[in-house]
């Protein structure tokens, strides 16, 4: 897969998962029970609660090499899946609930969650979503803000590559990442503002908080931020993905992008001042079409295929990926997601999470089939474990498509 990561900045991954009933395939508010089961099994620091009781979060340790990250993330998923099973539910890596309503009528017992519910009111009625967050070591907060400037033009492509939420509460949305659309309605979520300094970034957060559109200016939820508690820059724009190796490849790609950006910042480049309206529009386009359509290249304003944008992103991050011995693995996974077999303009429809869910839902079981595929794939990372009765025909078809 890659080298051992020696000399590279550490990275870690947080994944959020839905909890679903094994019979109805609908989300079920069993978060407290799953967290308790995980703690009883010795995984209390690995599996924690989330915004709604329909969810839990899994966290890796800081890792250097991709083999280490993959093993750790597989262990996290396994621990969370076993705790879910002990609580009578199943683990599901999807950006939005496919069936059932993950609503804040069952909000986790945390002061911040309760404050958000009171502050945003009707906006938050159906706000149960799951993401993949990637942390890359960066102890300099000023540098982390400027890194965010460099990442802003590439964030829509990460949205498209990770898109894994075409269904929401029993209906097709027509979008590849409905989670991203749900987030864009909040003034405190989505792409970070362009800021020439940490002081400017903090001032923007204070103004938004003064308008009561952000809970805490010290803890903004923008898609790139210096983490308020850890010495990391945190990237938060991606849906949680079902395929373990896709999650690992996306994390490696993010780390490479951060390394390229750090080098540019050290050279005196504060990043391209792309207008916020342009970034949000590109987000929306990526969320609607995912890897099966086109997107906007924010460097020149041109429309390109999702495959072209993905491979341009890979080219931008090539040097650190090659240095780490990760380019071949990441390129193969990205090619599988965009369905281009390595050719950025092949015109083959995408095969990412959204397309996989749609293929599964086209079977005789409809949306229940999509949930079963998600549960099977989340439970069986990289084919390491068999499901309750082996892989379903849907899973086998999807696996064949990704080869």
Coordinates of C-alpha atoms in Angstrom, one line a residue:
X1 CA 0.0 0.0 0.0
X2 CA 2.7 2.5 1.0
X3 CA 5.8 3.1 3.0
X4 CA 5.9 3.3 6.8
X5 CA 5.3 7.0 6.9
X6 CA 8.5 7.9 8.6
X7 CA 9.1 11.6 8.7
X8 CA 5.5 12.5 7.6
X9 CA 3.1 14.6 9.6
X10 CA 0.7 12.3 11.6
X11 CA -2.9 12.0 10.5
X12 CA -6.0 10.7 12.2
X13 CA -9.5 10.0 11.1
X14 CA -12.9 10.4 12.8
X15 CA -15.9 8.7 11.2
X16 CA -19.6 9.2 12.2
X17 CA -22.0 6.3 11.7
X18 CA -25.7 5.8 11.8
X19 CA -27.3 3.0 13.9
X20 CA -30.0 1.0 12.0
X21 CA -32.5 -1.6 13.0
X22 CA -31.5 -5.0 11.5
X23 CA -35.0 -5.8 10.5
X24 CA -36.6 -2.5 9.3
X25 CA -33.2 -1.0 8.2
X26 CA -34.5 2.3 9.7
X27 CA -32.2 4.4 12.0
X28 CA -32.8 3.7 15.7
X29 CA -31.8 5.9 18.7
X30 CA -29.5 3.4 20.4
X31 CA -26.4 5.7 20.8
X32 CA -26.2 5.5 24.5
X33 CA -26.4 1.7 24.5
X34 CA -23.8 1.4 21.8
X35 CA -21.4 3.7 23.6
X36 CA -21.9 1.7 26.8
X37 CA -21.3 -1.5 25.1
X38 CA -18.1 -0.1 23.5
X39 CA -16.9 1.1 26.9
X40 CA -17.6 -2.3 28.5
X41 CA -15.4 -3.9 25.8
X42 CA -12.5 -1.5 26.4
X43 CA -13.2 0.8 23.5
X44 CA -14.5 3.8 25.4
X45 CA -12.0 6.2 23.9
X46 CA -12.5 4.8 20.4
X47 CA -16.3 4.8 20.1
X48 CA -18.2 7.9 21.4
X49 CA -21.5 9.6 21.2
X50 CA -22.6 12.0 18.6
X51 CA -25.2 14.8 18.0
X52 CA -28.2 12.5 17.8
X53 CA -28.8 9.2 19.6
X54 CA -29.1 7.7 16.1
X55 CA -25.3 8.0 15.7
X56 CA -21.9 7.2 17.1
X57 CA -18.4 8.3 16.2
X58 CA -15.2 6.3 15.8
X59 CA -11.7 7.7 16.2
X60 CA -8.3 6.4 15.1
X61 CA -5.1 7.2 16.9
X62 CA -2.6 9.6 15.2
X63 CA -0.9 7.5 12.5
X64 CA 2.0 8.0 10.1
X65 CA 1.9 5.2 7.5
X66 CA -1.2 4.3 5.6
X67 CA -0.9 0.6 6.6
X68 CA -1.0 1.7 10.2
X69 CA -4.0 4.0 9.5
X70 CA -5.9 1.3 7.6
X71 CA -5.3 -1.2 10.4
X72 CA -6.4 1.3 13.0
X73 CA -9.5 2.4 11.1
X74 CA -10.5 -1.2 10.5
X75 CA -10.2 -1.9 14.2
X76 CA -12.3 1.2 15.0
X77 CA -15.0 0.0 12.6
X78 CA -14.9 -3.5 14.0
X79 CA -15.2 -2.2 17.6
X80 CA -18.1 0.1 16.7
X81 CA -19.9 -2.7 14.7
X82 CA -19.5 -5.2 17.6
X83 CA -20.8 -2.6 20.1
X84 CA -23.8 -1.9 17.8
X85 CA -24.5 -5.6 17.5
X86 CA -24.4 -6.0 21.3
X87 CA -27.0 -3.2 21.5
X88 CA -29.2 -4.8 18.9
X89 CA -28.5 -2.5 16.0
X90 CA -26.1 -2.3 13.0
X91 CA -23.5 0.2 12.0
X92 CA -24.1 2.1 8.8
X93 CA -21.6 4.5 7.1
X94 CA -23.8 6.8 5.1
X95 CA -23.8 10.6 5.0
X96 CA -27.6 10.8 5.6
X97 CA -30.2 8.3 7.0
X98 CA -31.5 6.3 4.1
X99 CA -34.6 5.1 6.0
X100 CA -36.1 6.6 9.1
X101 CA -35.8 10.1 10.6
X102 CA -32.6 10.9 12.6
X103 CA -34.0 14.0 14.3
X104 CA -32.9 16.0 17.3
X105 CA -35.9 14.8 19.3
X106 CA -33.2 12.4 20.4
X107 CA -30.2 14.7 20.9
X108 CA -27.1 13.4 22.6
X109 CA -26.6 14.6 26.2
X110 CA -24.1 17.3 25.7
X111 CA -24.5 21.0 26.4
X112 CA -23.2 22.0 23.0
X113 CA -25.8 19.8 21.3
X114 CA -28.6 21.3 23.4
X115 CA -27.4 24.8 22.7
X116 CA -27.4 24.1 19.0
X117 CA -30.9 22.8 19.1
X118 CA -32.1 25.9 20.9
X119 CA -30.2 28.4 18.7
X120 CA -31.0 27.0 15.2
X121 CA -34.6 25.9 15.9
X122 CA -36.4 24.6 12.8
X123 CA -33.2 24.5 10.7
X124 CA -32.0 21.6 12.8
X125 CA -35.1 19.5 12.8
X126 CA -33.7 16.9 10.4
X127 CA -30.0 17.5 11.0
X128 CA -28.6 14.1 11.5
X129 CA -25.6 13.6 9.2
X130 CA -22.4 11.6 9.2
X131 CA -18.9 12.8 8.0
X132 CA -15.3 11.7 7.7
X133 CA -13.0 14.2 9.4
X134 CA -9.3 14.1 8.7
X135 CA -6.7 15.6 11.1
X136 CA -3.2 16.4 9.9
X137 CA -0.5 17.5 12.4
X138 CA 0.0 21.3 12.3
X139 CA 0.8 23.0 15.6
X140 CA 1.0 26.5 14.1
X141 CA -2.5 27.9 14.0
X142 CA -1.5 30.8 11.8
X143 CA -0.1 28.4 9.3
X144 CA -3.3 26.2 9.5
X145 CA -5.5 29.2 8.6
X146 CA -3.4 29.9 5.5
X147 CA -3.4 26.2 4.6
X148 CA -7.2 26.6 4.5
X149 CA -6.9 29.3 1.9
X150 CA -4.9 26.9 -0.3
X151 CA -7.4 24.1 0.2
X152 CA -10.5 26.1 -0.6
X153 CA -10.4 25.6 -4.4
X154 CA -10.0 21.8 -3.9
X155 CA -12.7 21.2 -1.3
X156 CA -15.6 20.8 -3.9
X157 CA -13.6 17.9 -5.5
X158 CA -13.3 16.2 -2.1
X159 CA -17.1 16.7 -1.7
X160 CA -17.6 14.9 -5.0
X161 CA -15.2 12.1 -4.4
X162 CA -16.7 11.3 -1.0
X163 CA -20.4 11.8 -2.0
X164 CA -22.3 9.1 -0.2
X165 CA -25.8 10.5 0.7
X166 CA -28.2 10.3 -2.3
X167 CA -31.1 9.3 -0.1
X168 CA -32.7 11.0 2.9
X169 CA -35.4 9.6 5.1
X170 CA -36.9 7.3 2.6
X171 CA -36.7 9.5 -0.6
X172 CA -34.3 10.1 -3.4
X173 CA -32.9 13.6 -3.2
X174 CA -31.5 13.8 -6.8
X175 CA -28.2 14.8 -5.2
X176 CA -25.0 12.7 -4.7
X177 CA -24.2 14.4 -1.3
X178 CA -27.4 15.6 0.4
X179 CA -25.4 15.9 3.6
X180 CA -23.4 18.7 1.9
X181 CA -26.6 20.5 0.9
X182 CA -28.0 20.3 4.4
X183 CA -24.8 21.8 5.8
X184 CA -24.8 24.7 3.3
X185 CA -28.0 26.1 4.8
X186 CA -26.1 27.1 8.0
X187 CA -24.1 30.3 8.1
X188 CA -21.4 28.7 10.3
X189 CA -20.8 25.5 8.2
X190 CA -19.2 24.8 4.8
X191 CA -16.1 26.3 3.3
X192 CA -13.9 28.5 5.5
X193 CA -13.6 32.2 4.8
X194 CA -10.5 33.5 3.1
X195 CA -8.3 35.1 5.7
X196 CA -4.9 36.7 5.4
X197 CA -4.1 35.9 9.0
X198 CA -5.2 34.1 12.1
X199 CA -6.4 37.4 13.5
X200 CA -8.7 38.0 10.5
X201 CA -10.0 34.5 10.7
X202 CA -10.8 34.9 14.4
X203 CA -12.5 38.3 13.8
X204 CA -14.8 36.7 11.3
X205 CA -15.7 34.0 13.7
X206 CA -16.4 36.5 16.5
X207 CA -18.7 38.5 14.2
X208 CA -20.6 35.4 13.1
X209 CA -20.9 34.4 16.8
X210 CA -22.1 37.9 17.7
X211 CA -24.9 37.4 15.1
X212 CA -25.8 34.2 17.0
X213 CA -25.1 32.2 13.8
X214 CA -22.2 30.3 15.5
X215 CA -22.2 28.8 19.0
X216 CA -18.6 29.6 20.0
X217 CA -16.1 31.7 18.0
X218 CA -13.3 29.5 19.5
X219 CA -14.9 26.4 17.9
X220 CA -16.1 27.2 14.4
X221 CA -17.3 24.3 12.3
X222 CA -15.9 25.4 9.0
X223 CA -14.6 22.7 6.7
X224 CA -10.9 23.6 7.3
X225 CA -9.9 24.8 10.7
X226 CA -7.1 24.7 13.3
X227 CA -8.6 22.2 15.7
X228 CA -9.5 24.0 18.9
X229 CA -8.2 21.2 21.1
X230 CA -5.5 19.4 19.1
X231 CA -2.4 20.5 17.2
X232 CA -3.9 19.7 13.9
X233 CA -5.5 21.2 10.8
X234 CA -8.9 19.5 10.4
X235 CA -10.7 18.9 7.1
X236 CA -14.4 18.3 7.6
X237 CA -16.0 18.6 4.1
X238 CA -16.4 14.9 3.2
X239 CA -19.3 12.4 3.7
X240 CA -18.4 9.3 5.6
X241 CA -17.7 6.6 3.0
X242 CA -18.6 2.9 3.2
X243 CA -15.5 1.4 1.7
X244 CA -12.6 1.3 4.1
X245 CA -9.9 1.7 1.4
X246 CA -11.6 4.7 0.0
X247 CA -11.6 6.3 3.4
X248 CA -7.9 5.6 3.8
X249 CA -7.1 6.9 0.3
X250 CA -9.1 10.1 0.9
X251 CA -7.2 10.7 4.2
X252 CA -3.9 10.2 2.4
X253 CA -4.9 12.7 -0.3
X254 CA -5.9 15.2 2.3
X255 CA -2.6 14.9 4.0
X256 CA -0.7 15.4 0.7
X257 CA -2.8 18.5 0.0
X258 CA -2.0 19.9 3.4
X259 CA 1.8 19.2 2.8
X260 CA 1.7 21.0 -0.5
X261 CA -0.1 23.9 1.1
X262 CA 2.3 24.1 4.0
X263 CA 5.2 24.4 1.6
X264 CA 3.4 27.2 -0.3
X265 CA 2.7 29.1 2.9
X266 CA 6.3 28.8 4.0
X267 CA 7.3 30.3 0.7
X268 CA 5.2 33.3 1.4
X269 CA 2.1 32.4 -0.6
X270 CA -1.1 33.1 1.4
X271 CA -3.3 31.2 -1.0
X272 CA -5.7 32.2 -3.9
X273 CA -8.4 34.6 -2.7
X274 CA -11.3 32.8 -4.4
X275 CA -14.7 34.5 -3.6
X276 CA -16.8 32.8 -1.0
X277 CA -19.8 32.8 -3.4
X278 CA -17.8 30.9 -6.0
X279 CA -16.7 28.2 -3.5
X280 CA -20.2 27.7 -2.2
X281 CA -21.5 27.4 -5.8
X282 CA -18.9 24.8 -6.6
X283 CA -19.8 22.9 -3.4
X284 CA -23.4 22.8 -4.5
X285 CA -22.5 21.5 -8.0
X286 CA -20.3 18.8 -6.5
X287 CA -23.0 17.9 -4.0
X288 CA -25.6 17.6 -6.7
X289 CA -23.6 15.7 -9.4
X290 CA -20.9 13.9 -7.4
X291 CA -18.4 12.0 -9.6
X292 CA -21.0 11.3 -12.3
X293 CA -21.1 14.8 -13.6
X294 CA -19.1 18.0 -14.1
X295 CA -17.7 20.5 -11.7
X296 CA -16.2 24.0 -11.7
X297 CA -12.4 24.4 -11.6
X298 CA -12.1 27.3 -9.1
X299 CA -8.6 28.1 -10.4
X300 CA -9.9 29.3 -13.8
X301 CA -13.7 29.1 -13.6
X302 CA -14.0 26.4 -16.3
X303 CA -16.3 23.5 -16.2
X304 CA -14.6 20.1 -16.2
X305 CA -15.6 16.5 -15.7
X306 CA -15.4 15.2 -12.2
X307 CA -12.7 12.8 -13.4
X308 CA -10.6 15.6 -14.8
X309 CA -10.9 17.5 -11.5
X310 CA -10.0 14.4 -9.5
X311 CA -6.9 13.7 -11.5
X312 CA -5.9 17.4 -11.5
X313 CA -6.1 17.2 -7.7
X314 CA -4.0 14.1 -7.7
X315 CA -1.4 15.8 -9.9
X316 CA -1.4 18.8 -7.5
X317 CA -0.6 16.4 -4.7
X318 CA 1.7 14.1 -6.6
X319 CA 5.0 15.0 -5.0
X320 CA 4.1 14.3 -1.4
X321 CA 2.2 11.2 -2.4
X322 CA 5.2 9.9 -4.3
X323 CA 7.6 10.7 -1.5
X324 CA 5.4 8.8 0.9
X325 CA 5.0 5.8 -1.4
X326 CA 1.3 6.4 -1.5
X327 CA 0.6 7.5 -5.1
X328 CA -0.2 4.2 -6.6
X329 CA -2.7 3.2 -3.9
X330 CA -4.4 6.6 -3.9
X331 CA -4.5 6.9 -7.7
X332 CA -6.1 3.4 -8.0
X333 CA -8.8 4.1 -5.4
X334 CA -9.6 7.5 -6.9
X335 CA -9.8 6.0 -10.4
X336 CA -12.2 3.4 -8.9
X337 CA -14.4 6.1 -7.4
X338 CA -14.6 8.2 -10.6
X339 CA -15.0 5.1 -12.7
X340 CA -12.4 6.2 -15.2
X341 CA -9.9 3.4 -14.9
X342 CA -7.1 5.9 -14.6
X343 CA -8.2 8.0 -17.6
X344 CA -9.5 11.4 -16.4
X345 CA -11.7 12.1 -19.5
X346 CA -13.0 8.6 -20.2
X347 CA -16.6 9.6 -19.7
X348 CA -17.5 6.5 -17.7
X349 CA -20.2 7.2 -15.0
X350 CA -18.8 7.4 -11.5
X351 CA -18.7 4.5 -9.1
X352 CA -18.5 6.3 -5.8
X353 CA -20.7 5.8 -2.7
X354 CA -23.7 7.6 -4.2
X355 CA -23.7 5.5 -7.3
X356 CA -23.2 2.3 -5.3
X357 CA -26.2 3.2 -3.1
X358 CA -28.3 3.8 -6.2
X359 CA -27.3 0.5 -7.7
X360 CA -28.2 -1.3 -4.5
X361 CA -31.5 0.5 -4.3
X362 CA -32.4 -0.6 -7.9
X363 CA -32.6 -4.2 -6.7
X364 CA -35.7 -6.0 -5.5
X365 CA -35.4 -4.7 -1.9
X366 CA -35.3 -1.0 -2.9
X367 CA -33.9 1.3 -0.2
X368 CA -33.6 -1.6 2.3
X369 CA -31.1 -3.1 -0.2
X370 CA -29.1 0.1 -0.1
X371 CA -29.0 0.0 3.7
X372 CA -28.0 -3.7 3.7
X373 CA -25.1 -2.9 1.3
X374 CA -23.9 0.0 3.5
X375 CA -24.1 -2.2 6.6
X376 CA -22.2 -5.1 5.0
X377 CA -19.5 -2.8 3.6
X378 CA -19.1 -0.9 6.9
X379 CA -19.0 -4.2 8.9
X380 CA -16.6 -6.0 6.6
X381 CA -13.7 -3.6 5.9
X382 CA -11.7 -4.6 2.9
X383 CA -13.2 -8.0 2.8
X384 CA -11.6 -9.0 6.2
X385 CA -14.8 -10.3 7.8
X386 CA -17.7 -12.2 6.5
X387 CA -21.2 -10.9 7.2
X388 CA -23.9 -12.8 8.9
X389 CA -24.6 -14.9 5.8
X390 CA -21.8 -13.9 3.5
X391 CA -21.8 -11.0 1.0
X392 CA -25.1 -10.3 -0.6
X393 CA -25.5 -10.4 -4.4
X394 CA -25.7 -6.6 -4.4
X395 CA -22.3 -6.4 -2.6
X396 CA -20.8 -8.8 -5.1
X397 CA -22.1 -6.8 -8.0
X398 CA -20.7 -3.6 -6.6
X399 CA -17.4 -5.2 -5.8
X400 CA -17.1 -6.4 -9.4
X401 CA -17.8 -2.9 -10.7
X402 CA -15.0 -1.4 -8.6
X403 CA -12.4 -3.8 -10.0

